[in-house]
XYZ file of C-alpha atoms in Angstrom:
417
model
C -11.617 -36.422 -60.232
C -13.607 -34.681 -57.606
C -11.742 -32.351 -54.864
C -11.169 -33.129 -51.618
C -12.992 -31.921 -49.201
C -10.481 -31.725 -46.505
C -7.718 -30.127 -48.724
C -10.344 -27.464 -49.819
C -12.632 -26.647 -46.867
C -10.846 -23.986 -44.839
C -9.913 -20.454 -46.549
C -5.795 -20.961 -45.228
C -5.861 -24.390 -46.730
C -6.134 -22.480 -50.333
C -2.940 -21.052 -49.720
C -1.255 -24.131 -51.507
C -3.486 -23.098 -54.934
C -0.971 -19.967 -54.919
C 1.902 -20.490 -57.634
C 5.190 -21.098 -55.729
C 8.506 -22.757 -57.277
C 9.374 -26.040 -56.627
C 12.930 -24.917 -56.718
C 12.238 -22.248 -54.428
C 10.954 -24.876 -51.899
C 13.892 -26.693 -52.015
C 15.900 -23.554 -51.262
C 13.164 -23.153 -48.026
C 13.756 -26.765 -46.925
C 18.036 -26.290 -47.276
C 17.800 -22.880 -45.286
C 15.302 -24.191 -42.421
C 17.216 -27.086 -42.352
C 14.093 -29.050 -42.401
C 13.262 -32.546 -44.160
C 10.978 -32.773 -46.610
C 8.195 -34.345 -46.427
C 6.371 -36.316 -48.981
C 2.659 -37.928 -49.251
C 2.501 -41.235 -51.387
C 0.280 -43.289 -52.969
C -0.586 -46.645 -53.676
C -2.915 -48.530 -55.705
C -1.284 -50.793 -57.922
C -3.971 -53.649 -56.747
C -6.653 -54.365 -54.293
C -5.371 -51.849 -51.424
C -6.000 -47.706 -51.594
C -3.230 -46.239 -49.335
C -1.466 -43.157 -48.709
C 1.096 -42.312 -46.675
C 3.222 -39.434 -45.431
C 6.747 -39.621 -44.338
C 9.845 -36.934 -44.486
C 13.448 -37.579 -45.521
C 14.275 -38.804 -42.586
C 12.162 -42.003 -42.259
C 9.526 -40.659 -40.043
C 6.384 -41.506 -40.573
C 3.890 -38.417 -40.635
C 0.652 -39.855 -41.298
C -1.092 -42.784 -42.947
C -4.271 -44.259 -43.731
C -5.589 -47.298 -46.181
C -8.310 -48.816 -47.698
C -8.543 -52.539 -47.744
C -10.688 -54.604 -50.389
C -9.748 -57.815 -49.636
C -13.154 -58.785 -47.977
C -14.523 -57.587 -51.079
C -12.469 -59.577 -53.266
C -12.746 -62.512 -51.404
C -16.865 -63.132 -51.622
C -15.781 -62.753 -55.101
C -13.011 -65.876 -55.105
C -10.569 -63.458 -56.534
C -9.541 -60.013 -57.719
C -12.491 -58.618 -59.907
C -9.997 -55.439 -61.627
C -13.138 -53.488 -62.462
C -14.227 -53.812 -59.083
C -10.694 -52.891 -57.602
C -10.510 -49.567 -59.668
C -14.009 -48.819 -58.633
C -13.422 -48.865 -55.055
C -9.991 -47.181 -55.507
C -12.472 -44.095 -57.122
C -14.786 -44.599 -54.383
C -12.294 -44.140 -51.417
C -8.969 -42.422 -52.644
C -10.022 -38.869 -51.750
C -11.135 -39.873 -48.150
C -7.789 -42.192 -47.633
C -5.923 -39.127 -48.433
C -7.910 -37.288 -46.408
C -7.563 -39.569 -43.221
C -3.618 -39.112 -43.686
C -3.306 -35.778 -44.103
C -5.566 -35.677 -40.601
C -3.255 -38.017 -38.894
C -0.391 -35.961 -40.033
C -2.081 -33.532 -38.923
C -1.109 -31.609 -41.929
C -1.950 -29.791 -44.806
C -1.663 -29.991 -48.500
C 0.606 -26.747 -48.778
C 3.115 -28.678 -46.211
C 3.957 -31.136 -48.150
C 6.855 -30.859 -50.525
C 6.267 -33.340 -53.254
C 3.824 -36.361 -54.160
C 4.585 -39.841 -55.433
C 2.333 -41.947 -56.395
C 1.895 -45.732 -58.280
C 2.113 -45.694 -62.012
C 3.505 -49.202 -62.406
C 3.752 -51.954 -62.652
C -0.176 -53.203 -61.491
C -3.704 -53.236 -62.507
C -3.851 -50.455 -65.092
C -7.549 -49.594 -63.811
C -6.128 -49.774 -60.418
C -2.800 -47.966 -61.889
C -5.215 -45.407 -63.700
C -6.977 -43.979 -59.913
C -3.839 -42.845 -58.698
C -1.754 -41.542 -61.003
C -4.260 -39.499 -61.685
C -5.021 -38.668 -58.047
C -1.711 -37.698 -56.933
C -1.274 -35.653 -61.019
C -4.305 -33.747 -59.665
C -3.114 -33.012 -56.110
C 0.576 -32.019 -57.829
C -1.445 -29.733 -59.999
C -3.683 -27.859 -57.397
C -0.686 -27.905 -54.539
C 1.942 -26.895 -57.775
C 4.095 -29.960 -56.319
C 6.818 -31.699 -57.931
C 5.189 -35.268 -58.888
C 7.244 -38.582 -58.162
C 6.236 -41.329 -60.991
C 6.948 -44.950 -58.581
C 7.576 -48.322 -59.705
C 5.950 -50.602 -57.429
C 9.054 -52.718 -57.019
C 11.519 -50.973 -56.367
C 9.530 -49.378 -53.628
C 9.184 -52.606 -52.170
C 12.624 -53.146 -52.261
C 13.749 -49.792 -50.687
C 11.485 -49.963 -47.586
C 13.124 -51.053 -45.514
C 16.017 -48.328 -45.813
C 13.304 -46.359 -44.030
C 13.474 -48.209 -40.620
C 16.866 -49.782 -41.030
C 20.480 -48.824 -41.757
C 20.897 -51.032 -45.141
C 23.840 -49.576 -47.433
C 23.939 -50.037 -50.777
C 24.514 -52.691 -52.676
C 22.663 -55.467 -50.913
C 20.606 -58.467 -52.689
C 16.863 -58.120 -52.119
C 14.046 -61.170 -52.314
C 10.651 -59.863 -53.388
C 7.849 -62.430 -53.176
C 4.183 -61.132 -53.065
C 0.278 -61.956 -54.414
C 2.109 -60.169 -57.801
C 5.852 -60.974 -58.183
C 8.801 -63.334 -57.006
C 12.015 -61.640 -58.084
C 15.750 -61.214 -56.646
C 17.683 -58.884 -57.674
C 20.355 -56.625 -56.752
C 19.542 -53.247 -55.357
C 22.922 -50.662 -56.312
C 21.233 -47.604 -55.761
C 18.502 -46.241 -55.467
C 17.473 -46.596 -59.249
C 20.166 -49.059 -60.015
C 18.532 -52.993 -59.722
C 19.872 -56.089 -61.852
C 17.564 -58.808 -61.579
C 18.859 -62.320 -60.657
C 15.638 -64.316 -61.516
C 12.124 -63.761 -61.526
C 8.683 -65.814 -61.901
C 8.451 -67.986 -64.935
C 4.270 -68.257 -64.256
C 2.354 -67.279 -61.219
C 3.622 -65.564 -58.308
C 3.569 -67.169 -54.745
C 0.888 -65.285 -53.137
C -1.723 -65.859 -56.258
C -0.908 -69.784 -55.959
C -1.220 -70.068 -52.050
C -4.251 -67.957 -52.015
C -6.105 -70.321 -55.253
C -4.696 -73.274 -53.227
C -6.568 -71.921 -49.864
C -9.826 -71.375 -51.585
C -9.523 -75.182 -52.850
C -8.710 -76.004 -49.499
C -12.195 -74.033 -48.081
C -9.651 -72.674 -45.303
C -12.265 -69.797 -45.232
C -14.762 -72.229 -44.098
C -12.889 -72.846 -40.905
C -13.393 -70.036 -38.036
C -10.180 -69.398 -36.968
C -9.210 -69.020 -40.748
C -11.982 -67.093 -42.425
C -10.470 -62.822 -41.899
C -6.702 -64.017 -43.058
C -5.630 -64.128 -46.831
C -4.442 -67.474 -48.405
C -1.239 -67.025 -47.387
C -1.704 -66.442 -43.775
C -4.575 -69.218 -43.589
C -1.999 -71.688 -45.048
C 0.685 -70.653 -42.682
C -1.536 -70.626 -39.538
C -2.799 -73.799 -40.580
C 0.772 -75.465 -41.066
C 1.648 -74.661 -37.759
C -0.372 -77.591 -35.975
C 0.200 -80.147 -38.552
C 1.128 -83.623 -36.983
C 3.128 -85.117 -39.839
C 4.444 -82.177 -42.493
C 5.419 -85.374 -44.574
C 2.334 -87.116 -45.174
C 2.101 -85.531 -48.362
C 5.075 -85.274 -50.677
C 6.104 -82.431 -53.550
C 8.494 -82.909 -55.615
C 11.467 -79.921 -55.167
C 10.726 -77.284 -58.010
C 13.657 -76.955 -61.024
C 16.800 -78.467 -59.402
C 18.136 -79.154 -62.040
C 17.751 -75.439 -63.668
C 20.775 -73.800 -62.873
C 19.566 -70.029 -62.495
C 17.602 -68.145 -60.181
C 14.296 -68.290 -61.844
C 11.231 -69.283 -59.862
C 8.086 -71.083 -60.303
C 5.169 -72.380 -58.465
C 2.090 -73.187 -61.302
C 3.530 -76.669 -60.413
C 3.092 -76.744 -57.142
C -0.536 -75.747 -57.536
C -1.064 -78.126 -60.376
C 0.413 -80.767 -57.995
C -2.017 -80.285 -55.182
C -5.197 -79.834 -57.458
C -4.070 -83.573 -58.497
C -3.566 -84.420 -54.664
C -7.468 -83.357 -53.656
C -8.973 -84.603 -56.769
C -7.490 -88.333 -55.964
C -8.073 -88.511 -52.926
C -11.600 -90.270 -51.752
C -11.436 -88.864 -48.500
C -11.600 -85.397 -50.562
C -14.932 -85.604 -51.743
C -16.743 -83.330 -49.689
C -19.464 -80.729 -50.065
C -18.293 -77.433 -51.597
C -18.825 -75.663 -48.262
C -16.874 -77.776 -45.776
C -12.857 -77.707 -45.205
C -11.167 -80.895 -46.770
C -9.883 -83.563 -43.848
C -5.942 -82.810 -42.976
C -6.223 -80.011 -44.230
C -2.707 -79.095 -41.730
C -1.090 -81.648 -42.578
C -1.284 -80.675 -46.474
C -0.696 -76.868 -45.497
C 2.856 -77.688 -43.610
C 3.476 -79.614 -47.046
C 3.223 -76.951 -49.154
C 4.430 -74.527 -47.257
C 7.888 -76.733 -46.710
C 8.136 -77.016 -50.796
C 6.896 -73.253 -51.485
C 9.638 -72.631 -48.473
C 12.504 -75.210 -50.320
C 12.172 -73.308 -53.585
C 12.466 -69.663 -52.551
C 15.453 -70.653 -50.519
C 17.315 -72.632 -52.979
C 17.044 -70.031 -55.704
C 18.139 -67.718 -52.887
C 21.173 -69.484 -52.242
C 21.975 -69.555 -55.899
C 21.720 -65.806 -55.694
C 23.877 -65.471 -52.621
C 26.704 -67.721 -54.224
C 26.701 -65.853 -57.465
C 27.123 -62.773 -55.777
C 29.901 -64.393 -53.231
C 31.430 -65.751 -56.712
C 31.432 -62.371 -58.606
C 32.553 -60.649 -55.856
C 29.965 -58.455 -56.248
C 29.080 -57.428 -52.789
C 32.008 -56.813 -50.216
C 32.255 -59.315 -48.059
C 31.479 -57.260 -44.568
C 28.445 -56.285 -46.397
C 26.598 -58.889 -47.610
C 22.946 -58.243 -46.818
C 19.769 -60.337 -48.346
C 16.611 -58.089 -47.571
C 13.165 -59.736 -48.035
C 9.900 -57.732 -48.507
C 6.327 -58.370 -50.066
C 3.115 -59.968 -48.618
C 5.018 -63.402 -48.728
C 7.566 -62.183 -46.437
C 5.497 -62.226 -43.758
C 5.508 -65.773 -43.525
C 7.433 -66.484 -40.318
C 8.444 -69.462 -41.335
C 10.024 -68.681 -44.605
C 11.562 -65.864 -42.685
C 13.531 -68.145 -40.425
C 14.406 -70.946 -43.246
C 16.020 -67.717 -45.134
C 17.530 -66.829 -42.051
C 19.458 -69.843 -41.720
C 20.544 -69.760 -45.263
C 21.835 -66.615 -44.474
C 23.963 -67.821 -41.935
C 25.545 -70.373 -43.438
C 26.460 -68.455 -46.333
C 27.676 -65.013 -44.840
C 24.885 -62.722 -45.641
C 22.813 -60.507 -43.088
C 19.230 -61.344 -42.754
C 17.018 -58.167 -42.819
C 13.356 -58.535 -43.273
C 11.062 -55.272 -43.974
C 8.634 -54.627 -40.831
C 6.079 -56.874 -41.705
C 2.905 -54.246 -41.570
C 5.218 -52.681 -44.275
C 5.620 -55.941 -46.334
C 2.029 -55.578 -47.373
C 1.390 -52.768 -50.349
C 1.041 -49.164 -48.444
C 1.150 -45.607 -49.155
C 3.856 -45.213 -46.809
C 6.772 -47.172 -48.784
C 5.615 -45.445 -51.604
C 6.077 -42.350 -49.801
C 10.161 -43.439 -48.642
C 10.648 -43.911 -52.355
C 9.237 -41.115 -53.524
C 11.926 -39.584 -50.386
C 15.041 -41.541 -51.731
C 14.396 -39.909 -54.801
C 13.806 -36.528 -53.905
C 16.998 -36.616 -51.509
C 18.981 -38.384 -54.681
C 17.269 -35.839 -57.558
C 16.159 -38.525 -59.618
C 13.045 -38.631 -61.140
C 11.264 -35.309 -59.405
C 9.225 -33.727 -62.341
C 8.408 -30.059 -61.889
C 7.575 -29.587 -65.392
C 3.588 -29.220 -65.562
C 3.273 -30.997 -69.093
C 6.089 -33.424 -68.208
C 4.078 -34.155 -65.390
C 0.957 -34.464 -67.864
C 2.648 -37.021 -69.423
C 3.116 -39.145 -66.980
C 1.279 -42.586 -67.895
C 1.193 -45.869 -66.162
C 2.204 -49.482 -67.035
C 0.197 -52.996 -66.557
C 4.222 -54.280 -66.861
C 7.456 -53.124 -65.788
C 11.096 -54.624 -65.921
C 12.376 -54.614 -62.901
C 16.234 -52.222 -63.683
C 18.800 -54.676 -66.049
C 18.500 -58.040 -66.007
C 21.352 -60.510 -65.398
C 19.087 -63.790 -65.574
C 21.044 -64.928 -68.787
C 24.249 -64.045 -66.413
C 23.580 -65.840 -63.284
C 22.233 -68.942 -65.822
C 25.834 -68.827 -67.817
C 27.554 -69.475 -64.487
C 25.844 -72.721 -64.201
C 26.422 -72.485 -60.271
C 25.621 -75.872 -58.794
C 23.784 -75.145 -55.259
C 22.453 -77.892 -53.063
C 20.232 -76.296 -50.334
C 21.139 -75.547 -46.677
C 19.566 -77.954 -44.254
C 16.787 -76.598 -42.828
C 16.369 -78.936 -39.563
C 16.766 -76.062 -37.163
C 12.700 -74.643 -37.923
């Protein structure tokens, strides 16, 4: 991995290469009485980013690398081209937040980075990125599981005590779970196929939303959205609700993508050239975003009454926090926000520039666990070691638990969108 530039090009900034002791920094930080700070980062996928926070939820500095142009020309995410770019621009993304920090390597306490779950050629950049900045700075080295940073965000910005249930729905994932500390997560239900994000993106290429103007710089997600909100008739096209009759928390969408392959293929009025948007193209948007909507929230209720059930939560409590690209959809936001109301839970969604994979919630993780002592390796060769993972369970799961409760749920009315 090549230096950086910026870490290495003034004679003070080699002060860092000088061996210290991590536990003697700690003993610094406790006597100064100042937080820590921590530089994160993240390329699990498509996005290079790095961020800097301290223990107190500040945000220091941050900078990131999007590829999603790149990906898109491309109809999808090449992984060989994803890790290449990650190569290409790592060094200077860290650069770029260390400069808007306005800091320097030997000021930062400890570095977290990525190592699953993800692309492992994505994975592979910067592990060993932020194993080589550990070894030059001698820093502590925080090994992150994309998920649960996610789910800790928003802890960051927001007074959220522990336990609280937590809906993560992204380009990657779809899972609920639990969230009892801050490496404590039973998982509720998960994706039994493709993750909401991959579907509404294939399902906006088939739609050639890119072809239309106001359309063409937003992901799948956001195109579909944007393009639901001026439908005339949401119900012109109908979906059939997704596992009703499945008793668990378990989500899935390859149907609803099958469903509206079917739906353009049939219809005559379909039959355009490749490079032209299909006709009512809002209407069919608003319909799949009401069934992608539907789903999400039913199996969130499910979760909500389980948890009400158990008496797992205290009542005063009761907190649903949603995070991931998905959870950016406004509309989603406000159907969950309703089903939180009716059922007793706070509604809590991440910042939505934070919703999106960063360096900085990788950063607040790598935080929680310094501040909780979990999981900060100061051993060189146990650092070393450190490898990453294509897949990753997400803490225990209680699928098989939530499915033995055979909770009958029938979905909040969501007239008030």
């Amino acid at each position: 991995m090549a230096k950086c530039a910026y870490f290495l090009s003034r004679k003070t900034s080699l002060e860092f290469c000088q061996p210290r002791c991590s536990r003697l920094n700690v003993i610094r930080n406790f006597v100064n009485d100042r937080p820590a700070i921590i530089l994160g980062i993240e390329t699990s996928c498509d996005d290079t980013g790095c961020g800097i926070v301290d223990t107190t939820g500040k945000i220091l500095g941050e900078a990131i690398n999007s590829q999603y142009l790149t990906h898109l020309e491309h109809g999808g995410i090449i992984p060989s081209i994803a890790g290449k770019m990650h190569r290409q621009h790592i060094t200077t993304v860290c650069e770029n937040a260390l400069k808007s920090a306005n800091l320097r390597l030997r000021y930062i306490d400890a570095i977290a980075a990525t190592t699953k779950p993800g692309l492992p050629l994505s994975l592979d950049v910067g592990n060993k990125f932020g194993k080589y900045l550990s070894r030059i700075g001698n820093k502590p080295y925080i090994p992150i599981h994309h998920m649960e940073a996610h789910a800790l965000t928003v802890r960051m910005v927001q007074k959220v005590d522990f336990p609280y249930l937590v809906l993560l729905v992204s380009g990657g994932h779809s899972l609920l779970a639990i969230v009892e500390n801050v490496d404590k997560f039973y998982t509720l239900g998960t994706t039994l196929d493709n993750a909401p994000g991959e579907i509404l993106d294939k399902i906006a290429r088939r739609l050639k939303l890119a072809t239309i103007p106001e359309f063409s710089h937003m992901s799948g997600g956001q195109a579909i959205e944007s393009a639901a909100s001026k439908a005339s008739d949401p119900t012109k096209f109908f979906f059939e609700p997704v596992l009703t009759t499945k008793r668990n928390c378990q989500f899935s969408f390859a149907g609803i993508w099958n469903k509206s392959f079917k739906y353009l293929d049939k219809e005559e009025n379909f039959g355009v050239a490749d490079s032209v948007a299909i006709p009512d193209v809002y209407n069919f948007c608003a319909a799949i975003q009401l069934v992608f909507t539907r789903h999400i929230c039913l199996r969130t209720q499910r979760a909500m009454e389980f948890i009400n059930n158990m008496n797992l939560i205290p009542q005063e409590q009761r907190t649903l926090v949603i995070s991931g690209g998905v959870a950016c959809n406004n509309f989603l936001a406000k159907s969950l926000e309703i089903v939180c109301s009716e059922r007793g839970f706070k509604f809590v969604r991440t910042p939505p520039r934070l919703c999106n994979d960063n360096g900085v919630m990788i950063a607040w993780n790598g935080a929680e666990k310094w501040m909780a002592n979990i999981n900060v390796l100061q051993d060189r060769a146990e650092i070393e070691m450190v490898s990453i993972e294509k897949n990753a369970s997400f803490g225990e799961s209680w699928i098989e638990r939530v499915q033995d409760a055979d909770i009958k749920c029938k979905l909040v009315k969501l007239n008030r969108i």
